[in-house]
CSV table of C-alpha atoms in Angstrom, one decimal:
chain,number,residue,atom,x,y,z
A,1,UNK,CA,0.0,-0.1,-0.3
A,2,UNK,CA,3.1,2.5,0.3
A,3,UNK,CA,3.6,2.5,-3.4
A,4,UNK,CA,0.2,4.0,-5.1
A,5,UNK,CA,1.1,2.7,-8.6
A,6,UNK,CA,2.7,-0.6,-7.6
A,7,UNK,CA,5.6,0.5,-10.1
A,8,UNK,CA,9.1,-1.2,-9.0
A,9,UNK,CA,11.1,1.6,-7.5
A,10,UNK,CA,14.6,3.1,-9.4
A,11,UNK,CA,17.3,0.8,-9.3
A,12,UNK,CA,17.6,-1.0,-5.8
A,13,UNK,CA,21.2,-2.4,-6.6
A,14,UNK,CA,22.7,1.0,-5.9
A,15,UNK,CA,23.1,0.6,-2.2
A,16,UNK,CA,22.9,-3.2,-2.5
A,17,UNK,CA,25.9,-4.4,-4.5
A,18,UNK,CA,26.7,-7.1,-2.4
A,19,UNK,CA,28.2,-10.0,-4.3
A,20,UNK,CA,26.2,-13.1,-4.3
A,21,UNK,CA,29.4,-15.0,-2.8
A,22,UNK,CA,29.7,-13.0,0.2
A,23,UNK,CA,25.9,-13.4,0.8
A,24,UNK,CA,26.4,-17.0,0.5
A,25,UNK,CA,29.3,-17.0,3.2
A,26,UNK,CA,27.2,-15.1,5.6
A,27,UNK,CA,24.5,-17.4,5.6
A,28,UNK,CA,26.5,-20.5,6.6
A,29,UNK,CA,23.7,-22.8,5.8
A,30,UNK,CA,23.6,-26.3,4.3
A,31,UNK,CA,21.0,-27.3,2.3
A,32,UNK,CA,20.2,-28.6,-1.2
A,33,UNK,CA,21.9,-26.3,-3.6
A,34,UNK,CA,19.9,-28.2,-6.5
A,35,UNK,CA,16.5,-27.2,-5.1
A,36,UNK,CA,13.8,-25.4,-7.2
A,37,UNK,CA,14.4,-22.1,-5.3
A,38,UNK,CA,17.7,-21.5,-4.3
A,39,UNK,CA,19.8,-22.9,-1.4
A,40,UNK,CA,19.5,-21.8,2.1
A,41,UNK,CA,18.8,-23.5,5.3
A,42,UNK,CA,15.3,-24.5,4.1
A,43,UNK,CA,15.6,-26.0,1.0
A,44,UNK,CA,16.6,-29.4,1.7
A,45,UNK,CA,14.7,-32.1,3.7
A,46,UNK,CA,10.6,-32.4,3.9
A,47,UNK,CA,8.7,-29.3,2.8
A,48,UNK,CA,6.0,-28.3,0.3
A,49,UNK,CA,5.8,-26.3,-3.1
A,50,UNK,CA,4.3,-22.9,-3.4
A,51,UNK,CA,3.3,-21.2,-6.6
A,52,UNK,CA,4.2,-17.6,-6.6
A,53,UNK,CA,5.0,-14.3,-8.8
A,54,UNK,CA,8.2,-16.0,-9.9
A,55,UNK,CA,7.1,-19.5,-10.5
A,56,UNK,CA,7.3,-22.4,-7.9
A,57,UNK,CA,9.4,-22.3,-5.1
A,58,UNK,CA,10.2,-25.6,-2.4
A,59,UNK,CA,9.9,-24.2,1.2
A,60,UNK,CA,10.1,-25.7,4.5
A,61,UNK,CA,7.1,-27.3,5.8
A,62,UNK,CA,7.0,-25.1,8.7
A,63,UNK,CA,9.4,-22.3,8.4
A,64,UNK,CA,10.9,-21.1,11.5
A,65,UNK,CA,13.4,-18.2,10.4
A,66,UNK,CA,11.2,-16.3,8.4
A,67,UNK,CA,12.4,-12.9,6.7
A,68,UNK,CA,9.5,-10.4,5.5
A,69,UNK,CA,9.9,-7.5,3.2
A,70,UNK,CA,6.5,-6.2,2.9
A,71,UNK,CA,4.1,-5.0,5.9
A,72,UNK,CA,1.4,-7.5,4.8
A,73,UNK,CA,3.9,-10.3,4.9
A,74,UNK,CA,5.0,-9.2,8.5
A,75,UNK,CA,1.5,-8.6,10.0
A,76,UNK,CA,0.2,-12.2,8.4
A,77,UNK,CA,3.2,-14.0,10.0
A,78,UNK,CA,2.7,-12.6,13.5
A,79,UNK,CA,-0.8,-13.1,13.4
A,80,UNK,CA,-0.4,-17.0,12.3
A,81,UNK,CA,2.2,-17.4,15.1
A,82,UNK,CA,5.4,-17.2,13.0
A,83,UNK,CA,7.3,-14.1,14.5
A,84,UNK,CA,10.1,-13.2,11.6
A,85,UNK,CA,13.6,-13.2,12.7
A,86,UNK,CA,13.9,-10.3,10.3
A,87,UNK,CA,11.6,-7.6,8.7
A,88,UNK,CA,12.2,-4.6,6.2
A,89,UNK,CA,10.4,-1.6,7.4
A,90,UNK,CA,9.0,1.4,6.1
A,91,UNK,CA,11.1,3.6,8.3
A,92,UNK,CA,14.2,2.4,10.3
A,93,UNK,CA,14.1,4.7,12.8
A,94,UNK,CA,10.4,3.9,13.6
A,95,UNK,CA,11.2,0.1,13.5
A,96,UNK,CA,8.8,-2.5,13.5
A,97,UNK,CA,5.1,-1.1,14.2
A,98,UNK,CA,4.3,-1.1,17.9
A,99,UNK,CA,0.7,-2.3,16.8
A,100,UNK,CA,2.1,-5.6,16.5
A,101,UNK,CA,2.6,-6.3,20.4
A,102,UNK,CA,5.5,-7.1,22.5
A,103,UNK,CA,6.1,-10.3,20.4
A,104,UNK,CA,7.3,-8.4,17.4
A,105,UNK,CA,9.5,-6.3,19.3
A,106,UNK,CA,12.4,-8.1,19.0
A,107,UNK,CA,12.3,-8.7,15.4
A,108,UNK,CA,15.6,-7.4,13.7
A,109,UNK,CA,15.3,-4.9,10.8
A,110,UNK,CA,16.9,-5.8,7.6
A,111,UNK,CA,16.7,-2.4,5.8
A,112,UNK,CA,13.5,-0.7,4.3
A,113,UNK,CA,10.6,-2.0,2.3
A,114,UNK,CA,12.1,0.1,-0.8
A,115,UNK,CA,15.7,-1.2,-0.1
A,116,UNK,CA,16.3,-4.6,1.8
A,117,UNK,CA,19.7,-5.2,3.0
A,118,UNK,CA,20.8,-8.5,1.8
A,119,UNK,CA,23.8,-8.8,3.8
A,120,UNK,CA,21.7,-8.4,7.0
A,121,UNK,CA,19.1,-10.8,5.6
A,122,UNK,CA,21.6,-13.6,5.4
A,123,UNK,CA,23.2,-13.0,8.7
A,124,UNK,CA,19.9,-14.0,10.0
A,125,UNK,CA,20.0,-17.4,8.3
A,126,UNK,CA,16.7,-17.6,6.9
A,127,UNK,CA,14.9,-20.6,6.0
A,128,UNK,CA,12.5,-18.6,4.2
A,129,UNK,CA,12.4,-15.0,2.5
A,130,UNK,CA,9.2,-13.6,1.5
A,131,UNK,CA,9.3,-10.6,-1.1
A,132,UNK,CA,7.5,-8.7,-3.6
A,133,UNK,CA,7.9,-8.6,-7.5
A,134,UNK,CA,6.8,-5.4,-7.9
A,135,UNK,CA,9.7,-4.0,-5.6
A,136,UNK,CA,12.4,-6.7,-5.4
A,137,UNK,CA,12.4,-8.5,-8.4
A,138,UNK,CA,16.2,-7.4,-9.3
A,139,UNK,CA,16.9,-8.8,-5.9
A,140,UNK,CA,15.3,-12.3,-6.6
A,141,UNK,CA,18.3,-14.4,-7.5
A,142,UNK,CA,20.6,-13.1,-4.7
A,143,UNK,CA,17.5,-13.8,-2.2
A,144,UNK,CA,17.1,-17.1,-3.5
A,145,UNK,CA,21.0,-17.8,-3.2
A,146,UNK,CA,20.2,-17.0,0.7
A,147,UNK,CA,16.8,-19.1,1.4
A,148,UNK,CA,14.0,-20.2,-0.6
A,149,UNK,CA,12.2,-17.2,-1.8
A,150,UNK,CA,8.4,-16.5,-2.3
A,151,UNK,CA,7.2,-13.2,-4.1
A,152,UNK,CA,3.6,-12.1,-4.2
A,153,UNK,CA,3.1,-10.0,-7.3
A,154,UNK,CA,2.4,-6.4,-5.8
A,155,UNK,CA,1.9,-4.8,-2.7
A,156,UNK,CA,-1.4,-3.3,-4.3
A,157,UNK,CA,-2.9,-6.3,-5.1
A,158,UNK,CA,-6.0,-6.8,-2.6
A,159,UNK,CA,-4.1,-7.7,0.7
A,160,UNK,CA,-6.5,-10.5,1.7
A,161,UNK,CA,-5.0,-12.3,-1.3
A,162,UNK,CA,-1.4,-11.9,0.0
A,163,UNK,CA,-2.3,-12.9,3.1
A,164,UNK,CA,-3.5,-16.3,1.9
A,165,UNK,CA,-0.2,-16.4,-0.2
A,166,UNK,CA,2.0,-15.8,2.9
A,167,UNK,CA,-0.1,-18.4,4.8
A,168,UNK,CA,0.5,-20.9,1.9
A,169,UNK,CA,4.2,-20.3,2.3
A,170,UNK,CA,4.1,-21.0,5.9
A,171,UNK,CA,2.1,-24.0,5.6
A,172,UNK,CA,-0.8,-22.7,7.6
A,173,UNK,CA,-3.8,-21.8,5.1
A,174,UNK,CA,-6.4,-22.9,7.5
A,175,UNK,CA,-4.8,-20.1,9.8
A,176,UNK,CA,-5.6,-17.7,7.1
A,177,UNK,CA,-9.0,-18.5,6.7
A,178,UNK,CA,-9.5,-18.3,10.4
A,179,UNK,CA,-8.1,-14.8,10.6
A,180,UNK,CA,-9.8,-13.4,7.3
A,181,UNK,CA,-13.2,-14.9,8.7
A,182,UNK,CA,-12.7,-13.0,12.1
A,183,UNK,CA,-12.1,-9.7,10.2
A,184,UNK,CA,-15.2,-10.4,8.1
A,185,UNK,CA,-17.4,-10.8,11.3
A,186,UNK,CA,-16.1,-7.8,13.0
A,187,UNK,CA,-16.7,-5.7,10.0
A,188,UNK,CA,-20.5,-6.9,10.1
A,189,UNK,CA,-20.3,-6.2,13.7
A,190,UNK,CA,-19.0,-2.6,13.5
A,191,UNK,CA,-21.4,-1.9,10.5
A,192,UNK,CA,-24.6,-3.4,12.2
A,193,UNK,CA,-23.9,-1.7,15.6
A,194,UNK,CA,-23.5,1.8,13.7
A,195,UNK,CA,-25.6,1.7,11.0
A,196,UNK,CA,-23.1,2.6,8.4
A,197,UNK,CA,-24.6,1.3,5.5
A,198,UNK,CA,-25.4,4.5,2.9
A,199,UNK,CA,-22.7,6.6,4.8
A,200,UNK,CA,-19.4,7.6,2.9
A,201,UNK,CA,-15.9,7.7,4.3
A,202,UNK,CA,-12.7,9.1,3.0
A,203,UNK,CA,-9.1,8.5,4.6
A,204,UNK,CA,-6.7,11.3,4.0
A,205,UNK,CA,-3.1,11.4,4.2
A,206,UNK,CA,-1.2,14.4,4.2
A,207,UNK,CA,2.1,14.3,3.0
A,208,UNK,CA,4.9,16.2,1.0
A,209,UNK,CA,2.3,19.3,0.3
A,210,UNK,CA,-0.4,17.1,-1.2
A,211,UNK,CA,-3.4,15.3,0.4
A,212,UNK,CA,-3.5,11.7,-0.7
A,213,UNK,CA,-7.0,10.2,-0.8
A,214,UNK,CA,-7.4,6.4,-0.4
A,215,UNK,CA,-9.6,4.6,-2.5
A,216,UNK,CA,-11.9,1.4,-2.0
A,217,UNK,CA,-9.1,-1.1,-3.2
A,218,UNK,CA,-6.7,0.3,-0.8
A,219,UNK,CA,-5.9,-1.7,2.6
A,220,UNK,CA,-7.8,0.9,5.0
A,221,UNK,CA,-10.4,1.8,2.1
A,222,UNK,CA,-11.5,-1.6,1.6
A,223,UNK,CA,-12.0,-2.0,5.5
A,224,UNK,CA,-14.1,1.2,5.7
A,225,UNK,CA,-16.2,-0.3,3.1
A,226,UNK,CA,-16.1,-3.9,4.9
A,227,UNK,CA,-17.6,-2.0,7.6
A,228,UNK,CA,-20.5,-0.8,5.5
A,229,UNK,CA,-19.3,2.7,4.4
A,230,UNK,CA,-18.9,3.7,0.7
A,231,UNK,CA,-16.0,5.8,-0.7
A,232,UNK,CA,-17.2,8.6,-2.6
A,233,UNK,CA,-16.8,8.2,-6.4
A,234,UNK,CA,-14.3,9.6,-8.3
A,235,UNK,CA,-11.5,8.3,-11.0
A,236,UNK,CA,-9.2,6.4,-9.2
A,237,UNK,CA,-6.5,6.2,-11.9
A,238,UNK,CA,-6.3,2.5,-11.7
A,239,UNK,CA,-4.4,3.2,-8.3
A,240,UNK,CA,-5.2,2.7,-4.8
A,241,UNK,CA,-4.8,6.5,-4.1
A,242,UNK,CA,-4.8,9.8,-6.0
A,243,UNK,CA,-3.1,13.1,-4.7
A,244,UNK,CA,-4.6,16.4,-4.6
A,245,UNK,CA,-3.5,19.9,-3.6
A,246,UNK,CA,-4.7,21.5,-0.7
A,247,UNK,CA,-6.7,23.8,-3.2
A,248,UNK,CA,-8.9,20.8,-4.0
A,249,UNK,CA,-9.3,19.5,-0.5
A,250,UNK,CA,-13.0,19.9,-0.7
A,251,UNK,CA,-12.9,16.5,-3.0
A,252,UNK,CA,-12.2,14.5,0.2
A,253,UNK,CA,-15.7,15.3,1.4
A,254,UNK,CA,-17.8,12.5,3.1
A,255,UNK,CA,-19.9,11.8,6.1
A,256,UNK,CA,-16.8,10.2,8.1
A,257,UNK,CA,-13.4,12.1,7.2
A,258,UNK,CA,-10.3,10.3,9.0
A,259,UNK,CA,-6.9,12.1,8.7
A,260,UNK,CA,-3.8,10.0,9.4
A,261,UNK,CA,-0.8,11.0,11.4
A,262,UNK,CA,2.5,9.8,12.5
A,263,UNK,CA,1.5,11.2,16.1
A,264,UNK,CA,-2.4,11.8,16.6
A,265,UNK,CA,-1.8,14.3,19.5
A,266,UNK,CA,0.3,16.5,17.8
A,267,UNK,CA,-1.5,20.3,17.3
A,268,UNK,CA,-0.8,20.0,13.6
A,269,UNK,CA,-2.1,16.5,12.9
A,270,UNK,CA,-4.9,18.1,10.9
A,271,UNK,CA,-3.8,20.0,7.9
A,272,UNK,CA,-4.5,23.6,7.5
A,273,UNK,CA,-6.4,22.8,4.2
A,274,UNK,CA,-8.7,20.7,6.2
A,275,UNK,CA,-9.1,23.2,9.2
A,276,UNK,CA,-9.7,26.4,7.2
A,277,UNK,CA,-13.0,24.3,5.5
A,278,UNK,CA,-14.8,24.0,8.7
A,279,UNK,CA,-18.1,23.9,7.1
A,280,UNK,CA,-16.9,21.0,4.7
A,281,UNK,CA,-15.1,19.1,7.2
A,282,UNK,CA,-16.8,19.6,10.5
A,283,UNK,CA,-15.5,16.7,12.5
A,284,UNK,CA,-12.2,15.5,11.2
A,285,UNK,CA,-10.9,12.3,13.3
A,286,UNK,CA,-7.0,11.9,13.4
A,287,UNK,CA,-5.9,8.4,13.3
A,288,UNK,CA,-2.7,6.5,13.5
A,289,UNK,CA,-0.9,5.9,10.3
A,290,UNK,CA,1.1,3.1,11.6
A,291,UNK,CA,-1.9,0.7,11.2
A,292,UNK,CA,-4.2,2.6,9.1
A,293,UNK,CA,-1.3,3.2,6.6
A,294,UNK,CA,1.1,0.7,7.4
A,295,UNK,CA,-0.5,-2.0,9.0
A,296,UNK,CA,-1.8,-4.1,6.0
A,297,UNK,CA,-2.8,-7.9,7.2
A,298,UNK,CA,-5.4,-9.7,9.7
A,299,UNK,CA,-4.1,-7.9,12.9
A,300,UNK,CA,-4.1,-4.0,10.9
A,301,UNK,CA,-7.4,-4.6,10.0
A,302,UNK,CA,-8.5,-5.5,13.3
A,303,UNK,CA,-6.6,-2.4,14.8
A,304,UNK,CA,-8.3,-0.2,12.3
A,305,UNK,CA,-12.0,-1.8,12.6
A,306,UNK,CA,-11.2,-0.9,16.4
A,307,UNK,CA,-10.8,2.6,15.9
A,308,UNK,CA,-13.7,2.8,13.3
A,309,UNK,CA,-15.8,1.5,16.4
A,310,UNK,CA,-14.1,3.9,19.1
A,311,UNK,CA,-14.6,6.8,16.4
A,312,UNK,CA,-18.3,6.0,15.7
A,313,UNK,CA,-19.2,5.3,19.6
A,314,UNK,CA,-17.6,9.0,20.8
A,315,UNK,CA,-19.2,10.6,17.9
A,316,UNK,CA,-22.6,9.8,19.1
């Protein structure tokens, strides 16, 4: 969800010019080098095959040392009880999102989602790496030299489908089914409790002098719709979101307007463009971007639904 277009970023190799030989030395792993998806500690012995964006990978039956390169992979792994040994994060200073709880606090960071650090990944001796074709395609061969690697196609694909792919790689499809069923049940509960049918909702993310409006195919947008709201109609330009200038802020008009912020208590969390249009936005609600934007997955979805419930309860 972090890339609105799903395009792969520019020249990831610039900072990651670590030779494959060095990465292999760091892994200190055994494994069957002739496996369908690289060497690494998870390639040998019993396992199962997983079809993914790059073909088919043989992965361990029950991976123990997983490295994730996307928020949805991190969230889903933790939700399924497989806490990764390493994760690429959106911001290395912020680290692993706190909404994931204490069990995730010790996860090592391995660079950013945009630029994972192969040397750090190899040092953790993973038995499974989860990445994304749209972002990490240039790194695929290097990653497979470290451990079996499974790629989802894009971070902009329906997040529930990516949850199911992660679960297949972890050997726990039933677990994913239970998580997604729980999410759907919570959606229905919030919708019924607050009578959201027929009401509109718009998520707004202020950044870099523009306002990013998230559509119905985005993670948070789809969760608002799951909870009974409708996203105001517009041309989403085949993307999960669109940017508008502050002068066009009224395009974000909706019955429920939520504004993301890194610090929900900050005095400037609501941008001036929205503050100065109080008639259009009489009651904007500030929400935590660490799970509304970054928390893609079953745990993040439940956190967003809890927030929607809180907002609507406090608004009565």
